[in-house]
DNA sequence: TTACAAACCAAGCGCTTGCTTGGTAGTCTT
DNA sequence: AAGACTACCAAGCAAGCGCTTGGTTTGTAA
């Protein structure tokens, strides 16, 4: 059964997406093929993309189901054909983002060797997540925590744990190698704040690339050996 | 005309405040005496403290005027005798916090001499602000930005500019002294994220003091000369 | 004692919210 | 062709929201 395509070409949320959108990465495509996350051009996928954008810009509470409906080009009531309630949409946004970015990080780690390279790969990866195409959803993941029900919080927290484990083991390796001085857990938490906050000031149009920013951040986190 | 004290001893927001509250610092008291900010034990002061706590815990949007009224021990409608609308309460919370913490930072800087010491003083000061008594209000200042009207945003932004200038000049001095390698503006923004994020994980009850955390953060920001 | 203003209450208004309902158009299966 | 299913619309409900109103209590000062 093929998903029907949403009909209104004017209000359709495809207008909210970058025109020259890149192809999904191999990791991304794999998750789509396994049915774990929705394809970006499916009805649900576009709803989630629009929701992420609105939740980031206005906040979850200030975004109404009427806003969501308008962004996708359907009536607000029709949203509840896809998701049982508004919170489930927020949860789905977070779930898909954390799953996707965990896979992206694993892929990035697989291409690195030395401890310092791994840390750089993680920093680059997280910056790309926060500042790139999935940035809206990542911001929602970080800042709209409180709006989830307890049960959803625990579920997302579990997924986040897997993601954080990748960080902790990389930083621990770096510490054993002598290029990190402070406790890996504290360092990770300081980095979490520093990296997620970039969404509030970094602009692609500026004269600093994401890679340059990643290098600067790395220079704070590790000392050359 | 002396401020009347709120009457309900059960619901009074004084119950929400630490029992063994320290005396206001000299900088704090000076601002109170000048009528720039409200005394913590005045009616308005307690309203703002309760509002900060609720806004931090539930978010501004999820906090209703009925919640605020209950926390202070008055009817929700009576709030509008003190402030014209709900947003004005949020604005007042932010305004008082930024004014107070700007003064605290100036006082801390005045006692420091070498560039690295000044940076450490700023880090300590900001951590105390975020994690100490004014923590709720500081968190609101950082994370409830979007809920302000445009005009209020500009006003608070102006106040924040003064605060940030203290940081930028201290980091610039440190860079000239050779103990900072990356651009002061970028460094400040990374530190902003790292320090404000501590509210999400640091616990006083743990075995790491705020001063130790400040030292660790300093070790990332500057290199010994 | 009287006068007055500040602080507050009780009630509720107008509006918006998330969500439900009953029904319809189009597609796929048999 | 008939039936089943998905995706949607139009309308609106119950609850909760920020805020207003008219009147009462309380503290201060003449």
Short mmCIF file of C-alpha atoms in Angstrom, two decimals, chain B:
data_model
loop_
_atom_site.label_atom_id
_atom_site.label_comp_id
_atom_site.label_asym_id
_atom_site.label_seq_id
_atom_site.Cartn_x
_atom_site.Cartn_y
_atom_site.Cartn_z
CA UNK B 1 4.13 53.69 52.05
CA UNK B 2 5.53 50.39 53.07
CA UNK B 3 4.92 47.31 50.95
CA UNK B 4 2.30 45.05 52.44
CA UNK B 5 3.40 41.55 53.23
CA UNK B 6 1.52 38.68 51.62
CA UNK B 7 -0.58 36.98 54.20
CA UNK B 8 -1.14 33.29 53.74
CA UNK B 9 1.60 31.56 55.76
CA UNK B 10 0.92 28.16 54.19
CA UNK B 11 0.95 29.06 50.55
CA UNK B 12 3.28 31.99 50.90
CA UNK B 13 6.16 31.68 48.53
CA UNK B 14 8.63 32.13 51.37
CA UNK B 15 8.14 28.40 51.75
CA UNK B 16 9.62 27.93 48.32
CA UNK B 17 12.82 29.69 49.26
CA UNK B 18 15.80 28.14 51.00
CA UNK B 19 15.30 28.16 54.76
CA UNK B 20 18.73 29.42 55.64
CA UNK B 21 18.91 32.10 53.02
CA UNK B 22 22.08 34.14 53.09
CA UNK B 23 22.06 37.88 53.44
CA UNK B 24 21.97 39.80 50.18
CA UNK B 25 25.47 40.68 49.06
CA UNK B 26 26.54 44.35 49.16
CA UNK B 27 26.01 44.64 45.40
CA UNK B 28 22.56 43.13 45.77
CA UNK B 29 21.62 45.41 48.64
CA UNK B 30 22.80 48.46 46.73
CA UNK B 31 20.45 47.68 43.85
CA UNK B 32 17.58 47.17 46.27
CA UNK B 33 18.30 50.48 48.01
CA UNK B 34 18.33 52.27 44.68
CA UNK B 35 14.90 50.81 43.93
CA UNK B 36 16.24 49.09 40.82
CA UNK B 37 15.25 45.61 41.89
CA UNK B 38 12.73 44.38 44.46
CA UNK B 39 13.80 43.08 47.87
CA UNK B 40 13.47 39.29 48.07
CA UNK B 41 11.08 39.56 51.01
CA UNK B 42 8.78 42.13 49.41
CA UNK B 43 5.54 41.11 47.77
CA UNK B 44 6.85 41.69 44.28
CA UNK B 45 10.17 40.11 45.09
CA UNK B 46 8.56 36.92 46.27
CA UNK B 47 6.30 36.83 43.26
CA UNK B 48 9.31 37.06 41.01
CA UNK B 49 11.16 34.36 42.90
CA UNK B 50 8.15 32.04 42.67
CA UNK B 51 7.72 32.88 39.00
CA UNK B 52 11.36 32.10 38.30
CA UNK B 53 11.06 28.74 40.02
CA UNK B 54 7.90 27.79 38.17
CA UNK B 55 9.11 29.10 34.80
CA UNK B 56 12.28 27.09 35.16
CA UNK B 57 10.56 23.88 36.19
CA UNK B 58 7.52 23.90 33.92
CA UNK B 59 8.46 26.44 31.31
CA UNK B 60 6.81 29.83 30.84
CA UNK B 61 4.04 28.59 28.57
CA UNK B 62 3.05 25.68 30.77
CA UNK B 63 2.96 27.88 33.86
CA UNK B 64 -0.49 29.41 34.23
CA UNK B 65 -1.38 32.54 36.11
CA UNK B 66 -3.34 30.24 38.41
CA UNK B 67 -0.11 28.38 39.18
CA UNK B 68 1.58 31.67 39.96
CA UNK B 69 -1.26 32.83 42.17
CA UNK B 70 -1.30 29.59 44.11
CA UNK B 71 2.48 29.73 44.64
CA UNK B 72 2.23 33.20 46.16
CA UNK B 73 -1.01 32.59 48.00
CA UNK B 74 -3.29 34.97 46.13
CA UNK B 75 -5.98 34.69 43.49
CA UNK B 76 -4.73 34.60 39.92
CA UNK B 77 -6.56 37.80 39.07
CA UNK B 78 -4.77 39.67 41.85
CA UNK B 79 -1.48 39.22 40.04
CA UNK B 80 -2.60 41.84 37.56
CA UNK B 81 -2.64 44.39 40.31
CA UNK B 82 1.15 44.10 40.39
CA UNK B 83 1.95 43.50 36.73
CA UNK B 84 -0.10 44.40 33.66
CA UNK B 85 0.17 40.94 32.11
CA UNK B 86 1.91 37.62 32.37
CA UNK B 87 4.71 38.55 29.99
CA UNK B 88 5.64 41.52 32.19
CA UNK B 89 6.34 39.07 35.01
CA UNK B 90 8.70 37.10 32.79
CA UNK B 91 10.37 40.29 31.69
CA UNK B 92 10.81 41.45 35.29
CA UNK B 93 12.38 38.12 36.25
CA UNK B 94 14.89 38.47 33.43
CA UNK B 95 15.58 42.14 34.02
CA UNK B 96 16.32 41.77 37.73
CA UNK B 97 18.55 38.76 37.14
CA UNK B 98 20.67 40.33 34.48
CA UNK B 99 21.05 43.55 36.44
CA UNK B 100 21.99 41.73 39.62
CA UNK B 101 24.47 39.41 37.97
CA UNK B 102 26.12 42.21 36.05
CA UNK B 103 26.85 43.92 39.36
CA UNK B 104 28.09 40.68 40.92
CA UNK B 105 30.47 40.17 38.01
CA UNK B 106 31.81 43.69 38.24
CA UNK B 107 32.48 43.17 41.93
CA UNK B 108 34.25 39.87 41.24
CA UNK B 109 36.38 41.40 38.50
CA UNK B 110 37.44 44.24 40.78
CA UNK B 111 39.13 41.74 43.07
CA UNK B 112 41.11 40.07 40.29
CA UNK B 113 44.29 41.18 38.67
CA UNK B 114 45.92 38.88 36.12
CA UNK B 115 43.98 38.05 32.95
CA UNK B 116 43.66 34.36 33.81
CA UNK B 117 42.36 35.28 37.26
CA UNK B 118 39.74 37.50 35.71
CA UNK B 119 38.54 34.71 33.46
CA UNK B 120 38.36 32.35 36.41
CA UNK B 121 36.41 34.96 38.37
CA UNK B 122 33.90 35.27 35.53
CA UNK B 123 33.50 31.52 35.23
CA UNK B 124 33.00 31.17 38.97
CA UNK B 125 30.56 34.03 38.99
CA UNK B 126 28.47 32.68 36.16
CA UNK B 127 28.42 29.20 37.66
CA UNK B 128 27.28 30.62 41.00
CA UNK B 129 24.55 32.53 39.18
CA UNK B 130 23.35 29.50 37.29
CA UNK B 131 23.66 26.95 40.07
CA UNK B 132 23.02 29.06 43.16
CA UNK B 133 20.11 31.03 44.54
CA UNK B 134 19.46 33.01 41.38
CA UNK B 135 19.74 29.84 39.30
CA UNK B 136 16.09 29.55 38.45
CA UNK B 137 15.95 33.11 37.16
CA UNK B 138 19.19 32.68 35.20
CA UNK B 139 17.85 29.54 33.57
CA UNK B 140 14.71 31.40 32.62
CA UNK B 141 16.84 34.21 31.20
CA UNK B 142 18.70 31.77 28.98
CA UNK B 143 15.96 29.42 27.87
CA UNK B 144 12.69 31.40 27.81
CA UNK B 145 13.89 33.98 25.34
CA UNK B 146 11.25 33.25 22.71
CA UNK B 147 8.37 33.96 25.03
CA UNK B 148 9.21 37.66 25.24
CA UNK B 149 7.58 40.17 22.92
CA UNK B 150 9.89 41.85 20.44
CA UNK B 151 10.14 45.03 22.45
CA UNK B 152 11.02 43.19 25.65
CA UNK B 153 13.57 41.10 23.78
CA UNK B 154 15.35 44.21 22.61
CA UNK B 155 15.35 45.68 26.08
CA UNK B 156 16.75 42.55 27.71
CA UNK B 157 19.24 42.19 24.88
CA UNK B 158 20.57 45.65 25.66
CA UNK B 159 21.08 44.73 29.31
CA UNK B 160 22.71 41.48 28.27
CA UNK B 161 25.08 43.41 26.05
CA UNK B 162 26.61 45.14 29.06
CA UNK B 163 27.07 41.79 30.75
CA UNK B 164 28.66 40.23 27.69
CA UNK B 165 31.05 43.14 27.26
CA UNK B 166 32.60 42.26 30.59
CA UNK B 167 33.29 38.78 29.28
CA UNK B 168 34.62 39.87 25.92
CA UNK B 169 37.08 42.38 27.35
CA UNK B 170 38.39 39.89 29.89
CA UNK B 171 38.85 37.20 27.25
CA UNK B 172 40.50 39.69 24.91
CA UNK B 173 43.00 40.63 27.60
CA UNK B 174 43.70 36.96 28.14
CA UNK B 175 44.26 36.49 24.45
CA UNK B 176 46.70 39.39 24.29
CA UNK B 177 48.50 37.87 27.26
CA UNK B 178 48.83 34.69 25.22
CA UNK B 179 46.81 32.35 27.37
CA UNK B 180 43.85 32.09 25.01
CA UNK B 181 44.28 30.77 21.49
CA UNK B 182 40.90 31.00 19.79
CA UNK B 183 38.81 34.05 18.99
CA UNK B 184 37.34 35.61 22.17
CA UNK B 185 33.86 35.87 20.67
CA UNK B 186 33.79 32.22 19.71
CA UNK B 187 35.26 31.21 23.04
CA UNK B 188 32.67 33.21 24.94
CA UNK B 189 29.87 31.56 22.99
CA UNK B 190 31.21 28.08 23.61
CA UNK B 191 31.53 28.94 27.29
CA UNK B 192 28.02 30.36 27.40
CA UNK B 193 26.65 27.04 26.24
CA UNK B 194 28.88 24.94 28.45
CA UNK B 195 28.18 26.97 31.60
CA UNK B 196 24.44 27.44 31.16
CA UNK B 197 24.02 23.74 30.40
CA UNK B 198 25.39 22.85 33.83
CA UNK B 199 21.94 23.53 35.23
CA UNK B 200 20.83 20.32 33.57
CA UNK B 201 23.33 18.04 35.23
CA UNK B 202 25.32 19.60 38.08
CA UNK B 203 24.11 18.75 41.59
CA UNK B 204 25.35 20.47 44.72
CA UNK B 205 24.96 17.21 46.64
CA UNK B 206 27.60 15.52 44.50
CA UNK B 207 31.29 15.35 45.31
CA UNK B 208 32.38 18.12 42.96
CA UNK B 209 32.27 21.70 44.21
CA UNK B 210 31.39 24.64 42.03
CA UNK B 211 34.93 25.93 42.41
CA UNK B 212 36.33 22.64 41.16
CA UNK B 213 34.01 22.76 38.18
CA UNK B 214 35.11 26.32 37.53
CA UNK B 215 38.75 25.22 37.59
CA UNK B 216 38.06 22.42 35.11
CA UNK B 217 36.28 24.81 32.79
CA UNK B 218 39.15 27.26 33.07
CA UNK B 219 41.58 24.51 32.10
CA UNK B 220 39.70 24.15 28.83
CA UNK B 221 39.47 27.85 28.11
CA UNK B 222 43.03 28.96 28.75
CA UNK B 223 46.46 27.44 28.49
CA UNK B 224 49.07 28.09 31.23
CA UNK B 225 51.70 30.65 30.29
#
